XYZ file of C-alpha atoms in Angstrom:
718
model
C 29.999 2.103 -22.362
C 27.922 1.559 -19.259
C 24.944 -0.418 -19.285
C 22.025 -0.033 -16.520
C 18.848 -2.136 -16.258
C 16.197 0.349 -16.497
C 13.917 -1.741 -14.173
C 16.769 -1.457 -11.587
C 17.862 1.977 -12.040
C 14.608 3.469 -10.750
C 14.983 7.237 -12.092
C 15.780 6.044 -15.539
C 16.885 8.695 -17.971
C 16.399 11.812 -15.509
C 19.549 13.644 -17.134
C 20.289 15.768 -13.422
C 16.863 14.376 -12.841
C 10.912 -14.194 19.298
C 13.903 -15.029 20.900
C 16.426 -12.803 22.884
C 16.691 -9.164 22.198
C 18.930 -8.973 18.991
C 22.586 -7.513 19.479
C 23.007 -6.174 16.050
C 22.538 -2.341 15.210
C 19.097 -1.195 15.416
C 17.466 1.905 14.509
C 16.552 4.403 17.442
C 13.847 6.577 18.045
C 14.638 9.825 19.732
C 13.899 9.274 23.225
C 11.246 11.678 25.265
C 13.436 11.397 28.247
C 16.886 9.919 29.068
C 16.966 6.014 28.963
C 16.403 4.249 32.433
C 19.403 2.676 34.329
C 19.834 -0.289 35.009
C 20.460 -3.752 33.063
C 18.580 -5.145 30.189
C 15.984 -7.461 30.759
C 15.778 -10.671 28.935
C 13.135 -10.740 26.191
C 10.435 -13.492 26.092
C 10.508 -16.498 23.954
C 7.949 -15.840 21.512
C 8.062 -18.672 19.213
C 7.463 -22.007 20.751
C 3.716 -21.973 22.540
C 3.706 -23.983 25.707
C 1.239 -26.894 26.267
C -1.637 -25.633 28.246
C -5.074 -26.400 29.094
C -7.650 -23.326 28.055
C -9.088 -23.516 31.471
C -5.729 -23.444 33.351
C -5.897 -20.282 35.348
C -7.773 -18.769 32.474
C -11.380 -17.115 32.206
C -14.293 -18.893 31.381
C -15.253 -17.680 28.245
C -18.979 -16.795 27.908
C -20.238 -18.524 31.329
C -21.522 -15.722 34.025
C -19.545 -16.605 37.266
C -20.582 -16.107 40.948
C -17.407 -14.032 41.298
C -18.874 -11.493 39.039
C -22.530 -11.803 39.978
C -22.731 -8.650 42.192
C -21.329 -6.369 39.608
C -23.577 -3.972 37.526
C -22.697 -3.706 34.071
C -21.765 0.214 33.437
C -24.206 2.240 31.967
C -23.649 3.406 28.546
C -25.636 6.528 28.234
C -25.575 9.912 29.666
C -22.891 12.785 29.904
C -20.784 12.831 33.000
C -21.712 15.456 35.475
C -18.597 17.647 35.832
C -15.261 16.433 36.322
C -11.853 17.249 35.377
C -11.345 19.371 32.155
C -11.033 17.237 29.012
C -7.523 17.171 27.214
C -6.920 19.280 24.341
C -6.710 17.900 20.844
C -4.196 19.757 19.209
C -4.109 20.281 15.314
C -0.810 22.191 15.339
C 2.576 20.394 15.602
C 4.466 20.921 19.184
C 7.965 21.774 19.637
C 9.281 18.583 18.376
C 8.666 19.644 14.739
C 6.602 18.422 11.921
C 7.643 14.739 10.801
C 9.642 14.146 7.508
C 6.920 13.592 4.835
C 8.665 10.556 3.430
C 9.856 12.070 0.242
C 6.450 12.351 -0.925
C 5.963 15.591 -3.235
C 3.454 18.388 -2.585
C 0.178 17.732 -4.408
C -0.309 19.072 -7.751
C -3.406 20.808 -9.187
C -4.717 20.256 -12.478
C -2.019 21.016 -15.119
C -2.027 24.356 -16.720
C -2.376 24.306 -20.794
C 0.940 26.558 -21.031
C 1.849 29.053 -23.531
C 3.294 26.529 -26.387
C 0.898 26.260 -29.591
C -0.562 22.913 -30.116
C 1.826 20.426 -31.677
C 0.267 16.947 -33.106
C 2.052 13.832 -32.196
C 4.544 12.500 -34.022
C 5.676 8.859 -34.323
C 9.007 7.905 -36.099
C 9.980 4.699 -37.001
C 13.306 3.365 -37.735
C 13.635 -0.365 -39.189
C 16.475 -2.501 -37.314
C 17.597 -5.120 -39.747
C 18.901 -8.224 -37.887
C 22.694 -8.729 -38.520
C 24.009 -11.977 -39.932
C 27.492 -11.438 -38.324
C 29.023 -10.161 -35.006
C 29.672 -6.658 -33.587
C 33.098 -7.437 -31.764
C 33.328 -7.032 -28.011
C 30.308 -5.471 -26.522
C 29.160 -4.893 -22.843
C 27.786 -7.704 -20.796
C 24.056 -7.925 -20.089
C 22.883 -6.740 -16.888
C 20.650 -8.932 -14.850
C 16.908 -8.592 -15.677
C 14.946 -7.067 -12.752
C 13.190 -10.142 -10.953
C 15.358 -12.814 -13.124
C 15.685 -13.800 -16.505
C 12.181 -13.413 -18.366
C 10.608 -16.974 -18.625
C 10.439 -16.645 -22.591
C 14.304 -17.053 -22.663
C 14.015 -19.846 -20.378
C 14.195 -22.298 -23.027
C 16.981 -20.381 -25.145
C 20.646 -21.886 -24.744
C 21.834 -18.492 -25.560
C 20.995 -15.275 -26.998
C 23.313 -13.071 -28.978
C 23.223 -9.153 -30.357
C 21.431 -9.128 -33.261
C 21.241 -5.356 -33.564
C 23.927 -2.683 -32.650
C 22.615 0.376 -34.394
C 24.735 3.452 -35.184
C 23.898 6.818 -33.303
C 20.825 7.938 -35.250
C 20.003 11.851 -35.401
C 16.221 11.886 -35.381
C 13.359 14.528 -34.993
C 12.815 15.612 -31.351
C 11.056 12.536 -29.191
C 10.117 11.840 -25.724
C 9.543 7.943 -25.700
C 11.585 5.198 -27.292
C 10.707 1.264 -27.679
C 11.378 -1.490 -29.821
C 8.664 -3.162 -31.405
C 8.534 -6.470 -33.730
C 5.991 -9.180 -34.996
C 6.220 -12.713 -33.696
C 6.266 -14.235 -30.530
C 10.228 -14.431 -30.717
C 11.577 -13.260 -26.989
C 13.838 -9.908 -27.479
C 15.779 -7.930 -25.135
C 16.629 -4.185 -25.711
C 18.801 -1.561 -24.568
C 18.881 2.232 -25.481
C 20.859 5.334 -24.771
C 19.640 9.056 -25.970
C 21.167 12.172 -27.041
C 19.911 15.431 -25.199
C 21.254 18.694 -24.873
C 24.362 17.702 -26.668
C 25.298 14.742 -24.412
C 24.651 11.036 -24.834
C 23.083 9.098 -21.622
C 24.262 5.923 -20.123
C 22.487 2.714 -21.521
C 19.167 1.551 -20.123
C 17.372 -1.597 -20.508
C 13.560 -1.536 -22.238
C 12.139 -4.470 -20.187
C 9.628 -6.552 -22.256
C 7.639 -9.405 -22.121
C 4.252 -10.842 -23.562
C 2.322 -10.425 -20.411
C 1.575 -6.973 -20.879
C -0.718 -6.966 -23.619
C -4.333 -7.713 -24.642
C -5.757 -11.031 -24.252
C -4.903 -13.883 -26.479
C -7.529 -14.702 -29.303
C -9.382 -11.103 -28.919
C -9.690 -8.862 -32.036
C -7.533 -6.479 -30.327
C -4.619 -8.996 -29.970
C -4.960 -10.199 -33.480
C -3.490 -6.946 -34.938
C -1.057 -6.309 -32.204
C 2.646 -5.848 -32.407
C 5.075 -7.201 -29.562
C 7.065 -4.606 -27.886
C 9.421 -3.442 -24.869
C 8.182 -1.264 -22.167
C 8.656 2.408 -23.465
C 11.372 4.457 -22.108
C 10.087 7.855 -21.452
C 12.917 10.781 -21.580
C 13.496 14.327 -21.851
C 13.345 15.830 -25.159
C 15.901 14.037 -27.335
C 17.418 14.361 -30.899
C 19.519 11.180 -31.024
C 19.171 7.575 -29.937
C 21.193 4.353 -30.362
C 20.019 0.697 -29.543
C 21.128 -2.838 -29.150
C 18.948 -5.704 -29.403
C 19.572 -9.160 -28.269
C 17.797 -12.228 -29.581
C 18.163 -15.431 -31.965
C 19.811 -14.656 -35.174
C 17.778 -17.370 -37.023
C 15.169 -20.082 -37.031
C 11.979 -19.639 -35.677
C 12.969 -17.589 -32.388
C 14.188 -14.898 -34.791
C 11.956 -11.734 -34.479
C 10.535 -10.307 -37.649
C 10.099 -6.539 -38.530
C 12.019 -5.331 -35.813
C 11.429 -1.360 -35.514
C 12.791 1.456 -33.297
C 9.638 3.407 -32.195
C 9.948 7.219 -31.163
C 7.102 9.250 -29.890
C 6.762 13.152 -29.665
C 3.727 13.370 -27.776
C 3.075 17.258 -28.622
C 1.276 19.899 -26.810
C -2.517 19.241 -26.023
C -4.972 21.885 -27.005
C -5.972 24.169 -24.100
C -9.433 23.443 -24.624
C -8.888 19.831 -23.602
C -6.432 20.656 -20.624
C -8.612 23.088 -19.092
C -11.822 20.679 -19.217
C -13.383 19.723 -15.732
C -12.320 16.835 -13.619
C -14.865 13.764 -13.854
C -17.776 13.723 -11.361
C -18.374 10.117 -9.794
C -20.823 9.372 -7.445
C -19.201 9.074 -4.062
C -15.983 8.751 -5.646
C -12.377 10.090 -5.633
C -11.529 13.145 -7.885
C -10.555 11.606 -11.430
C -8.799 13.606 -13.932
C -10.375 12.957 -17.264
C -8.860 11.914 -20.735
C -9.480 15.389 -22.077
C -7.442 16.758 -19.298
C -4.120 14.695 -20.392
C -4.870 15.730 -23.894
C -5.935 12.368 -25.487
C -6.650 12.586 -29.108
C -9.990 10.400 -29.401
C -9.576 9.788 -33.068
C -6.793 7.547 -32.303
C -8.623 4.868 -30.443
C -11.003 2.110 -31.655
C -14.536 2.674 -30.983
C -16.512 1.297 -29.179
C -14.859 -0.101 -26.093
C -15.119 -3.481 -24.628
C -16.525 -4.405 -21.359
C -15.843 -7.440 -19.071
C -16.211 -8.323 -15.374
C -14.558 -6.293 -12.484
C -13.520 -8.985 -10.036
C -10.424 -7.581 -8.748
C -7.288 -5.207 -9.520
C -3.999 -5.136 -10.552
C -1.167 -2.768 -9.669
C 1.539 -1.879 -12.287
C 4.218 0.694 -12.959
C 4.704 2.490 -16.265
C 8.820 1.975 -16.170
C 9.409 5.637 -16.611
C 11.337 8.568 -15.042
C 10.104 9.457 -11.319
C 11.498 13.143 -11.298
C 8.480 14.746 -13.563
C 6.779 17.654 -12.729
C 2.979 18.234 -12.489
C 2.775 20.087 -15.567
C 4.685 17.126 -17.209
C 2.145 14.554 -16.556
C -0.245 14.914 -19.245
C 2.618 14.774 -22.148
C 3.714 11.560 -20.340
C 0.288 9.918 -20.438
C -0.003 11.058 -24.107
C 3.252 9.538 -25.027
C 2.322 6.142 -23.571
C -1.194 6.523 -25.249
C 0.415 7.098 -28.604
C 2.999 4.118 -28.011
C -0.018 1.773 -27.364
C -2.429 2.622 -30.034
C -0.075 3.597 -33.191
C 3.056 1.475 -32.283
C 1.475 -1.741 -30.686
C -1.590 -1.367 -32.735
C -4.068 -1.750 -29.497
C -7.456 -0.227 -29.249
C -6.561 2.367 -26.738
C -3.815 3.019 -23.773
C -3.477 -0.308 -21.969
C -4.479 0.821 -18.527
C -7.601 1.775 -16.931
C -6.235 4.157 -14.443
C -2.758 5.957 -14.111
C -1.669 7.311 -10.534
C 1.075 9.961 -10.472
C 3.432 10.811 -7.637
C 1.436 13.759 -6.721
C -1.656 11.379 -5.646
C -3.568 12.485 -8.898
C -5.828 9.686 -10.572
C -5.921 9.956 -14.309
C -8.521 8.252 -16.443
C -6.910 5.468 -18.758
C -8.719 3.687 -21.217
C -11.891 4.938 -22.629
C -15.277 3.838 -21.859
C -16.282 5.062 -18.379
C -14.378 5.146 -15.119
C -17.429 3.324 -13.408
C -17.664 0.451 -15.814
C -15.741 -2.801 -16.392
C -13.729 -1.712 -19.160
C -11.510 -4.421 -20.853
C -7.898 -3.053 -20.791
C -4.396 -4.325 -22.184
C -2.401 -4.538 -18.890
C -2.425 -8.009 -17.561
C -2.537 -10.599 -20.284
C -5.172 -13.458 -19.300
C -6.781 -11.315 -16.869
C -7.948 -8.184 -18.747
C -11.690 -9.117 -19.151
C -12.328 -9.829 -15.340
C -9.764 -7.153 -13.692
C -9.028 -3.562 -13.693
C -5.635 -2.193 -13.616
C -3.862 1.321 -12.184
C -0.496 1.937 -13.008
C 1.837 4.086 -11.115
C 3.683 7.068 -13.216
C 7.216 6.249 -12.801
C 9.692 3.290 -11.869
C 9.283 1.769 -8.164
C 12.001 -0.963 -8.308
C 14.150 1.034 -5.731
C 12.082 4.386 -5.173
C 9.628 4.087 -2.695
C 5.935 5.405 -3.833
C 4.725 8.404 -2.054
C 2.072 8.326 0.649
C -0.166 10.409 -1.562
C 0.204 7.948 -4.395
C -0.764 5.082 -1.908
C -3.720 6.931 -0.718
C -4.862 7.620 -4.097
C -4.796 3.833 -4.942
C -6.842 3.089 -1.837
C -9.336 5.772 -2.692
C -9.772 4.681 -6.103
C -10.135 0.852 -5.250
C -12.411 1.627 -2.385
C -14.723 3.305 -4.707
C -14.317 0.535 -7.631
C -14.749 -2.268 -5.350
C -17.897 -0.894 -3.748
C -19.643 -0.227 -7.208
C -18.572 -3.622 -8.787
C -19.118 -5.639 -5.600
C -15.657 -6.679 -5.047
C -14.942 -8.308 -1.534
C -11.771 -7.064 -0.658
C -10.869 -9.729 1.998
C -11.468 -12.335 -0.269
C -9.213 -14.004 -2.733
C -10.272 -13.841 -6.337
C -10.585 -16.935 -8.610
C -9.562 -16.180 -12.259
C -10.246 -19.320 -14.218
C -8.579 -21.721 -11.535
C -5.871 -19.199 -10.316
C -6.372 -17.608 -6.915
C -4.985 -13.973 -6.244
C -5.772 -11.240 -3.654
C -8.467 -8.913 -4.712
C -5.559 -6.273 -4.784
C -2.601 -8.058 -6.703
C 0.711 -7.067 -8.277
C 1.165 -7.478 -12.000
C 4.043 -9.987 -10.859
C 1.672 -11.957 -9.276
C 0.052 -13.312 -12.359
C 3.089 -12.936 -14.806
C 6.921 -13.539 -14.871
C 7.532 -9.673 -14.818
C 9.241 -7.341 -12.279
C 6.152 -4.966 -12.374
C 5.301 -3.145 -10.350
C 8.587 -2.964 -8.902
C 10.019 -4.274 -5.684
C 9.218 -1.019 -3.617
C 5.825 -0.658 -4.763
C 5.056 -4.267 -4.241
C 6.341 -3.982 -0.988
C 3.345 -1.560 -0.167
C 0.529 -3.539 -1.697
C -0.490 -4.211 2.078
C -0.587 -0.595 2.751
C -3.009 -0.023 -0.453
C -5.113 -3.017 0.839
C -5.335 -1.775 4.418
C -6.307 1.744 3.038
C -8.762 0.136 0.869
C -10.710 -1.474 3.488
C -10.846 1.936 5.466
C -12.212 3.547 2.428
C -14.763 0.952 2.231
C -15.783 1.563 6.009
C -14.267 -2.006 6.813
C -12.467 -2.187 10.219
C -9.034 -2.996 9.007
C -5.340 -2.190 9.639
C -5.642 1.358 8.760
C -8.017 1.932 11.705
C -6.787 -1.157 13.661
C -10.572 -1.598 14.823
C -10.536 1.680 16.022
C -13.112 3.485 14.039
C -15.811 3.064 16.950
C -18.018 5.953 15.685
C -17.818 4.459 11.930
C -16.002 7.699 10.798
C -13.825 6.051 8.654
C -10.816 7.095 10.882
C -9.172 5.463 13.999
C -10.570 6.893 17.259
C -9.080 7.124 20.868
C -11.167 6.271 23.851
C -10.160 6.805 27.701
C -11.866 6.626 30.993
C -11.696 10.050 33.222
C -10.516 9.243 36.440
C -12.329 11.862 38.462
C -16.018 10.490 37.789
C -15.522 7.098 35.748
C -17.074 8.813 32.505
C -15.772 7.269 29.263
C -15.223 9.597 26.167
C -14.327 9.091 22.476
C -12.053 11.386 20.586
C -12.829 10.873 16.609
C -9.985 10.593 14.473
C -9.359 14.063 12.451
C -7.686 14.647 9.246
C -5.246 17.165 10.995
C -3.093 14.395 12.245
C -4.637 14.357 15.743
C -8.227 14.100 17.252
C -11.416 16.096 17.237
C -13.667 17.214 19.945
C -14.567 14.422 22.494
C -17.927 12.824 22.594
C -19.463 11.312 25.607
C -19.980 7.540 25.324
C -21.030 6.304 28.755
C -20.689 6.985 32.759
C -20.057 4.618 35.510
C -16.861 3.086 34.255
C -14.954 3.598 37.376
C -14.982 -0.275 37.613
C -13.308 -0.977 34.639
C -9.621 -1.685 34.666
C -8.550 -1.517 30.872
C -10.497 -1.285 27.644
C -9.468 -2.972 24.488
C -10.819 -1.736 20.777
C -10.651 -5.070 19.022
C -12.441 -4.357 15.682
C -15.776 -5.909 14.945
C -15.981 -8.392 17.365
C -19.504 -9.522 17.037
C -19.588 -9.671 13.210
C -22.301 -6.953 12.777
C -20.233 -4.584 10.716
C -19.563 -1.969 13.441
C -16.137 -1.793 15.566
C -17.057 -2.628 19.031
C -15.392 -1.927 22.804
C -14.418 -4.830 25.169
C -13.972 -3.859 28.763
C -12.427 -5.803 31.844
C -13.646 -5.078 35.242
C -11.640 -5.298 38.331
C -13.603 -8.356 39.567
C -12.739 -10.169 36.345
C -15.656 -9.931 34.149
C -15.431 -9.416 30.384
C -17.828 -6.962 28.726
C -18.677 -6.402 25.000
C -20.153 -2.952 24.143
C -21.326 -3.430 20.622
C -20.705 -0.681 18.344
C -22.992 1.298 16.328
C -22.442 4.192 13.531
C -22.380 7.515 15.650
C -22.443 7.940 19.387
C -22.998 5.513 21.627
C -23.336 1.629 21.707
C -26.037 -0.504 20.611
C -25.819 -3.087 23.142
C -23.452 -4.541 26.133
C -23.372 -8.053 27.377
C -20.724 -10.258 29.381
C -18.605 -12.274 27.389
C -16.540 -13.977 29.933
C -15.333 -14.082 33.671
C -12.108 -15.023 35.403
C -10.168 -11.972 33.696
C -8.705 -10.614 36.807
C -5.961 -13.077 36.633
C -4.446 -11.272 33.502
C -2.211 -8.420 33.742
C -2.554 -7.117 30.020
C -5.297 -7.794 27.275
C -4.712 -6.573 23.913
C -6.555 -6.469 20.680
C -3.960 -7.329 17.985
C -6.681 -7.929 15.291
C -6.794 -11.118 13.358
C -3.736 -12.891 15.188
C -4.200 -16.556 13.648
C -5.325 -15.555 10.211
C -8.721 -17.028 9.873
C -10.510 -13.553 9.240
C -11.767 -13.088 12.889
C -10.386 -10.606 15.190
C -8.735 -11.978 18.447
C -7.548 -11.014 22.021
C -4.358 -11.546 23.461
C -3.951 -11.597 27.325
C -0.725 -12.035 29.754
C -1.124 -14.317 32.590
C 0.415 -13.188 35.881
C 3.094 -15.916 35.187
C 4.126 -14.204 32.198
C 2.359 -16.766 29.932
C 0.860 -15.029 26.748
C -2.424 -16.552 25.767
C -4.296 -16.272 22.549
C -8.282 -15.987 22.554
C -9.487 -16.356 19.268
C -12.653 -14.620 18.414
C -15.504 -16.788 16.671
C -16.728 -13.876 14.931
C -20.018 -13.658 16.583
C -19.020 -12.283 19.877
C -17.476 -15.210 21.648
C -14.201 -16.874 21.701
C -12.734 -20.239 20.306
C -10.353 -22.520 22.320
C -7.445 -20.523 24.036
C -3.788 -21.382 23.613
C -0.584 -20.235 24.951
C 1.412 -18.467 22.494
C 4.578 -17.510 24.459
C 6.299 -17.508 27.769
C 8.544 -14.904 29.651
C 6.482 -11.879 28.859
C 6.095 -10.896 32.656
C 8.973 -8.313 32.391
C 7.356 -5.994 29.770
C 5.949 -2.643 31.131
C 3.593 -2.442 28.001
C 2.532 -4.553 25.237
C 0.417 -2.960 22.458
C -1.512 -4.794 19.529
C -0.215 -2.401 17.011
C -1.661 -3.885 13.656
C 0.403 -4.667 11.037
C 3.346 -2.730 11.893
C 5.995 -3.657 9.332
C 3.552 -4.095 6.368
C 4.158 -7.740 5.744
C 0.453 -8.636 5.531
C 0.319 -10.065 9.405
C -0.498 -8.167 12.497
C 2.228 -7.739 15.167
C 2.721 -6.864 18.971
C 5.113 -4.216 20.181
C 6.133 -4.229 23.545
C 8.468 -2.292 26.112
C 11.259 -3.166 28.386
C 11.844 -1.750 31.796
C 15.152 -0.137 30.290
C 13.170 1.744 27.967
C 13.793 -0.778 24.857
C 10.996 -0.838 22.210
C 10.917 -4.431 20.602
C 8.560 -5.376 17.438
C 7.348 -8.975 17.641
C 6.081 -9.507 14.101
C 3.370 -12.018 13.701
C 3.270 -14.872 11.065
C -0.498 -14.524 10.279
C -0.973 -17.841 11.455
C -0.981 -17.529 15.403
C 2.764 -17.416 15.930
C 5.738 -14.786 16.102
C 8.772 -14.211 13.701
C 12.073 -12.936 14.693
C 11.873 -9.993 17.206
C 13.975 -6.974 16.809
C 14.489 -3.789 18.544
C 12.960 -0.664 17.281
C 13.571 1.975 19.746
C 15.097 3.038 23.035
C 14.328 5.639 25.634
C 10.950 4.566 26.074
C 10.977 4.237 29.839
C 9.735 8.063 30.266
C 6.441 7.477 28.760
C 3.520 6.746 31.088
C 1.649 4.771 28.286
C 1.793 3.403 24.890
C -1.167 2.810 22.552
C -1.808 1.941 19.182
C -3.771 4.341 17.259
C -4.264 3.145 13.584
C -3.481 5.589 10.881
C -3.593 9.264 12.696
C -1.660 11.319 10.002
C -3.419 9.960 7.111
C -0.561 8.506 5.326
C -2.086 5.021 5.293
C 0.789 3.953 7.663
C -0.109 2.895 11.362
C 1.103 5.117 14.188
C 1.464 4.713 17.945
C 0.507 7.684 20.491
C 2.372 8.012 23.595
C 1.642 10.128 26.739
C 3.694 11.614 29.542
C 3.180 11.922 33.615
C 2.670 15.581 32.709
C -0.376 14.901 30.255
C 1.552 15.444 26.869
C 0.465 13.326 24.117
C 2.853 12.594 21.275
C 2.262 11.149 17.767
C 5.124 8.495 16.764
C 4.244 7.785 13.169
C 5.051 4.521 11.447
C 7.204 4.764 8.413
C 5.498 1.453 7.149
C 8.440 -0.792 7.327
C 8.618 -1.339 11.321
C 10.071 1.895 12.190
C 9.388 5.475 12.845
C 9.241 8.872 11.543
C 10.036 12.023 13.514
C 7.530 12.436 16.737
C 5.388 15.623 17.269
C 3.227 16.886 20.162
C -0.709 16.437 19.372
C -2.257 17.251 22.759
C -2.128 18.170 26.376
C -4.073 17.375 29.476
C -4.017 13.535 29.003
C -2.916 12.838 32.604
C -6.522 12.950 33.977
C -7.610 9.777 31.866
C -7.036 6.363 31.775
C -5.919 5.682 28.193
C -4.641 1.914 28.377
C -6.007 0.280 25.642
C-alpha cells in the first residue's frame, strides 16, 4: 500500500494523467558566439560597502556647476532631418526559433456544451463510525505539506480511527471527509476507476478555509477536508486519523462523494460577463451553477486586499472539463459543508480563463468563505489545480494580474502598500499561507506571487518590475529608447504584444552630447516614467515623461557625473518605495544614489568595490522573482553574473547565469517583452541584430530568438 500526500504529489489522481564567481555548476545560456579566450577576471566584492563621503569624486546632486555651464540642454521636440534608416522591429521569430513556452498550455475558449443529456448533481454520503479498537499494521503517515497543521500541535499522538472497507458506489468525481465540531482530523483516500485502484492521497484539511466565525454562514457549517477531484470513479476506501475519545474526538464523521452532472446547454452557451475596463470573466451560467442551491441574498464587505489560493485538484484537466470541476467544488461547499455558496470569489484555470465564483457581482466586495478571519475585507482567486511542485502557467499568472489590476482599481486598493487587517499587516496580494497555517497556494504558486504583483502594477499603469520603469509613452508596456549616431536624434520603440517593439517614434533632437541614457521609472513622482541622460561634460538631465509622445519638462539634476563609467537604473534598490540610480566610478567603486521621489537625490553611499572589470552592468529589475531588484553584470570572458539585491540596499550571493556573452556589443534590460509577466533582456551584435533573451522567472533564461535588425546605427546603452 503506497501513501502519498496530495499536497506534495502535485497532479493528484490523474490516472495516466557578492563574493567571487561561484565554482559550482551553473546553467549556461546558448552563446551567440564562442566565448572569448583568456583567464577569468575576479568578480567584485558586492557585500561590504566601503566608507566614502558622498562628495568624494562624486557628482554634485542638484547644483549647476561651472563645468556644465556652457552646455545647452538637448531639445526635446522635432523630428530628425534624414539620417540612417531605423532598425526593423520584427514580429516573427528569427533563425534561433521560438522560445519554449514553459509548460503553459494553449489557451482554451469557452467550453462547449457537449452532447450528453443534462444530469443533475449527485451527492452520496457514507457514515464513518469511529473505531474503538485497532486496525493492525497500517502504513506510516506522510509529512503534511508545510509541516504539521497547528491544530495537531497540542496532541501527543493521533491514531487511526477509521479504516474503511472498499466501498462500491455510484459514479463520482469528488471525494472529501466532513465532520462536526472543532476536532482535528487527517484523512486519506484511494479510488477505483476503470477497473483499477489508485494509490493513496492525503485530503488536506484545516479550519482556516471556511466562513468567518460568528457569522450566520459559519453557524450551520460542517468542518471538512479539501476535496479530492478525480476522474469518474465507482469505488473508494478511506482512512481517518484523530482522537479516539474525549473532547477531541470528531463527531458525525462522513464520507461525501459528488458527481457534478452535466450542465444544461443553455447555461454553458451563455455569454461572458461584461465588465467595464476589466478582463474577460466567464460567468456562473457558463460553468453551470444551479442557482437554486445557494443562499440568497449574498453578503457584502470591504475589499482591501486579495488572497491567492489553489483548489488542490488534478492539473491535467482539459478545457472542457473545467466547468464540471467548478460545479463539483460548488456542490461540496454548499451541500456538504453547508456554506451559502462556493467559497472563492474567482477561479482561474491553467488556460488563463477567469471564472466567476461566489454570486453577488464580480465588481462588488462579496464576502466569501476562503480565508477565515479575512473574508469580509478581502477577496480571493483560486488557481484550479495543485501547485505544490507544479509551476503555474504564464497565462494563469497573467490572468491573476489582469483580474487583480481591475479589482484594485475599482475598489481603490493600493498595490504597493501593506493592508492592515485588524492589526495584522499583509501585502495587498498575499498567499493563503500568509494568514493561516496551511500549505495553500502551494510552494510553486507562492513563489510566483511577485510575478503576479508586478503584473498587477503594469495592469494599473504603475511603473513596476514588469516594465522596469520603461513605459515612457504610457502604453502599459516596456519601451526601448536609443540615440541615432548620424544626427543625434532620439527615438522610442514602444513595447508591442508581438514579443518585440512597434514602429519607432521621434522623441527629440540634439542628443549627440549625451553619452548614456537611463530609464529609472517615475523619478519625480508625477505618475509617469521618465528619462535621465548624462552628457559628456558631466551634466545629469531629467526628462519628465508624459503619457503619449515627448516629455513634459527637462531640467538638470546633477553635475560632475563625467567621472562615472556606468550609470544604471535598477529600480527601488534600497526598498524605500522610490527609484534609485547606481553608478560605477573609474576606480571600480559602485555608488548608490537614492532617489527622493521628487526628482532629486538622497545621500549617496558606496555599496561595492572591484566593479571596474565588468564590461556591462544592467539594472534588470527583479530578475529572480524574490521581491527585490537585482543587477546583472558581464565579465570580459563572457560570463554573465547575477547579483541579487536584498531589497535593503545590499547584495546577496552572486552566481553565474550564463557564458559566451562576450560577443554581444551591448546588453540592456527590457522589462517584460514577450508578455509572460517575467522580465527579459535584449542584446545586440556588431552586425545590428537584436536578440531577445527571455527570463524564466527564477534567475535564468528561456531560449533566445531574433527580434530585429539594423540596430548598429544606434546607441542603445541604457
